[in-house]
CSV table of C-alpha atoms in Angstrom, one decimal:
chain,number,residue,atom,x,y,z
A,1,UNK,CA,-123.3,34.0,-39.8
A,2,UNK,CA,-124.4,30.3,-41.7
A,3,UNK,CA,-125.2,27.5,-39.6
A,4,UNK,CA,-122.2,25.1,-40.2
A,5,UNK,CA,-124.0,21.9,-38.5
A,6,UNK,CA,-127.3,22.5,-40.7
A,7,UNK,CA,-128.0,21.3,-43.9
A,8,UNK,CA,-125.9,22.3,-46.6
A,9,UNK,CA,-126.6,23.6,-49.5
A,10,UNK,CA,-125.7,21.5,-53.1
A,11,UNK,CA,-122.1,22.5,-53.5
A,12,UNK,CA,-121.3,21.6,-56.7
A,13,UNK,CA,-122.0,24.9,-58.5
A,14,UNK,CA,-121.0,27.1,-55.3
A,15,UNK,CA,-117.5,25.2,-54.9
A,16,UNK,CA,-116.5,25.7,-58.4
A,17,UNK,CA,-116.7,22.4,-59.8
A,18,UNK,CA,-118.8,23.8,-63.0
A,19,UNK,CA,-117.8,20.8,-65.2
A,20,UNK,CA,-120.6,19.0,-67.3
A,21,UNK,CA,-120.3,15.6,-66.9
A,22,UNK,CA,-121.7,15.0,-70.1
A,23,UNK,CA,-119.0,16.5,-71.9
A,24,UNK,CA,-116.5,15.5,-69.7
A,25,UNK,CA,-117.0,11.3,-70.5
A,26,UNK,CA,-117.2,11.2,-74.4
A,27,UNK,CA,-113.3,11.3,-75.0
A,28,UNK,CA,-113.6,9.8,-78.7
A,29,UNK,CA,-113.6,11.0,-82.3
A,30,UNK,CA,-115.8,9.5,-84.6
A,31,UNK,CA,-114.1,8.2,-87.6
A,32,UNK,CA,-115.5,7.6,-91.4
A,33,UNK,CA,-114.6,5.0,-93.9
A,34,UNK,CA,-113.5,6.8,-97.1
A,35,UNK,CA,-117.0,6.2,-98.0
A,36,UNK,CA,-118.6,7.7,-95.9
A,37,UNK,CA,-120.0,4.5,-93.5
A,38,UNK,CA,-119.2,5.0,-89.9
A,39,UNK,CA,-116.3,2.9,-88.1
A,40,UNK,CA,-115.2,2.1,-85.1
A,41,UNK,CA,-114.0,5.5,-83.0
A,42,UNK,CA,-110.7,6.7,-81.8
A,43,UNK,CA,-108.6,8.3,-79.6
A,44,UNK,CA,-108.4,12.4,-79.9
A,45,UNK,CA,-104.7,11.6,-80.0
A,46,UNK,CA,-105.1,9.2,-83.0
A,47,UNK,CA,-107.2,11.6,-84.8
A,48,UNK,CA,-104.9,14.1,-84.3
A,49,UNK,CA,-101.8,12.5,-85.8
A,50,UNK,CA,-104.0,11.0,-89.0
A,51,UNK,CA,-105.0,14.7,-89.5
A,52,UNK,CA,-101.3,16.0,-89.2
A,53,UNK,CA,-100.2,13.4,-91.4
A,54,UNK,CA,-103.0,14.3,-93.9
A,55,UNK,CA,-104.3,10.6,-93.6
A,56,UNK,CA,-107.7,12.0,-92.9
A,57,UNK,CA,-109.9,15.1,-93.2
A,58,UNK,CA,-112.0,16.8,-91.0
A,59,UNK,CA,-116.0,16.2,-91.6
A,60,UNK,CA,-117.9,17.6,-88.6
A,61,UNK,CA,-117.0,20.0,-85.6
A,62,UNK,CA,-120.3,18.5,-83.6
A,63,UNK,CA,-119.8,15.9,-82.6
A,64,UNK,CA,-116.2,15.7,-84.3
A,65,UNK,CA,-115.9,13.6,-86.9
A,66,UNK,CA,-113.0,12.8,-89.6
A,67,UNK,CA,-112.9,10.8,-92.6
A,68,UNK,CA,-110.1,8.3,-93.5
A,69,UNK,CA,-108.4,9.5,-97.1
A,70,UNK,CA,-108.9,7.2,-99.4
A,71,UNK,CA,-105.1,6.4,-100.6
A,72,UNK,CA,-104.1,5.7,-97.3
A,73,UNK,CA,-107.3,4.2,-96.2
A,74,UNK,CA,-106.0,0.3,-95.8
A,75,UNK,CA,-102.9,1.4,-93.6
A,76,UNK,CA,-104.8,3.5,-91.4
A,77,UNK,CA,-107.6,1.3,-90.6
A,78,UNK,CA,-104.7,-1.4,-89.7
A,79,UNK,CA,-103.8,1.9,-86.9
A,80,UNK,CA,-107.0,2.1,-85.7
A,81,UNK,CA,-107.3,-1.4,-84.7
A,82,UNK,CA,-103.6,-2.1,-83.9
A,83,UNK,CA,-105.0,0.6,-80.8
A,84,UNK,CA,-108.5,-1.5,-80.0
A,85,UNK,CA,-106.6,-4.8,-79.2
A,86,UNK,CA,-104.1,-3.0,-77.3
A,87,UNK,CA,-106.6,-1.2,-75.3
């Protein structure tokens, strides 16, 4: 039988809690100007409905990154923004 007043061991793996921080806290997309420049990044949410709207295309899988079209470029930006004063 274990000792239950000793010193215990570092639960974190044993309990089941196997989540990385690391990936855990970066909850944004990165997002690219129609030329290619970086801008500011957005919500997974966001990204998703530019993507289903065919605003934007997907660039990069690591770290994920999409590209604003350029046709529709002016109005989306406008979206992405609209967001970062709201937030």
């Amino acid at each position: 039988m274990s000792n239950i007043t000793g010193p215990h061991p570092v639960t974190e793996m044993t309990a089941g809690n196997r989540r990385n921080p690391e990936h855990t806290t970066d909850r944004t997309v990165r997002v690219q100007a129609a030329d290619g420049k970086p801008i500011n990044p957005c919500h997974p949410a966001r990204a998703r409905e530019l993507l289903c709207k065919k605003r934007a295309v997907r660039v990069s899988r690591h770290p994920y990154t999409i590209r604003l079209l350029l046709q529709n470029q002016a109005e989306t930006m406008r979206l992405l923004y609209a967001e970062e004063e709201s937030a």
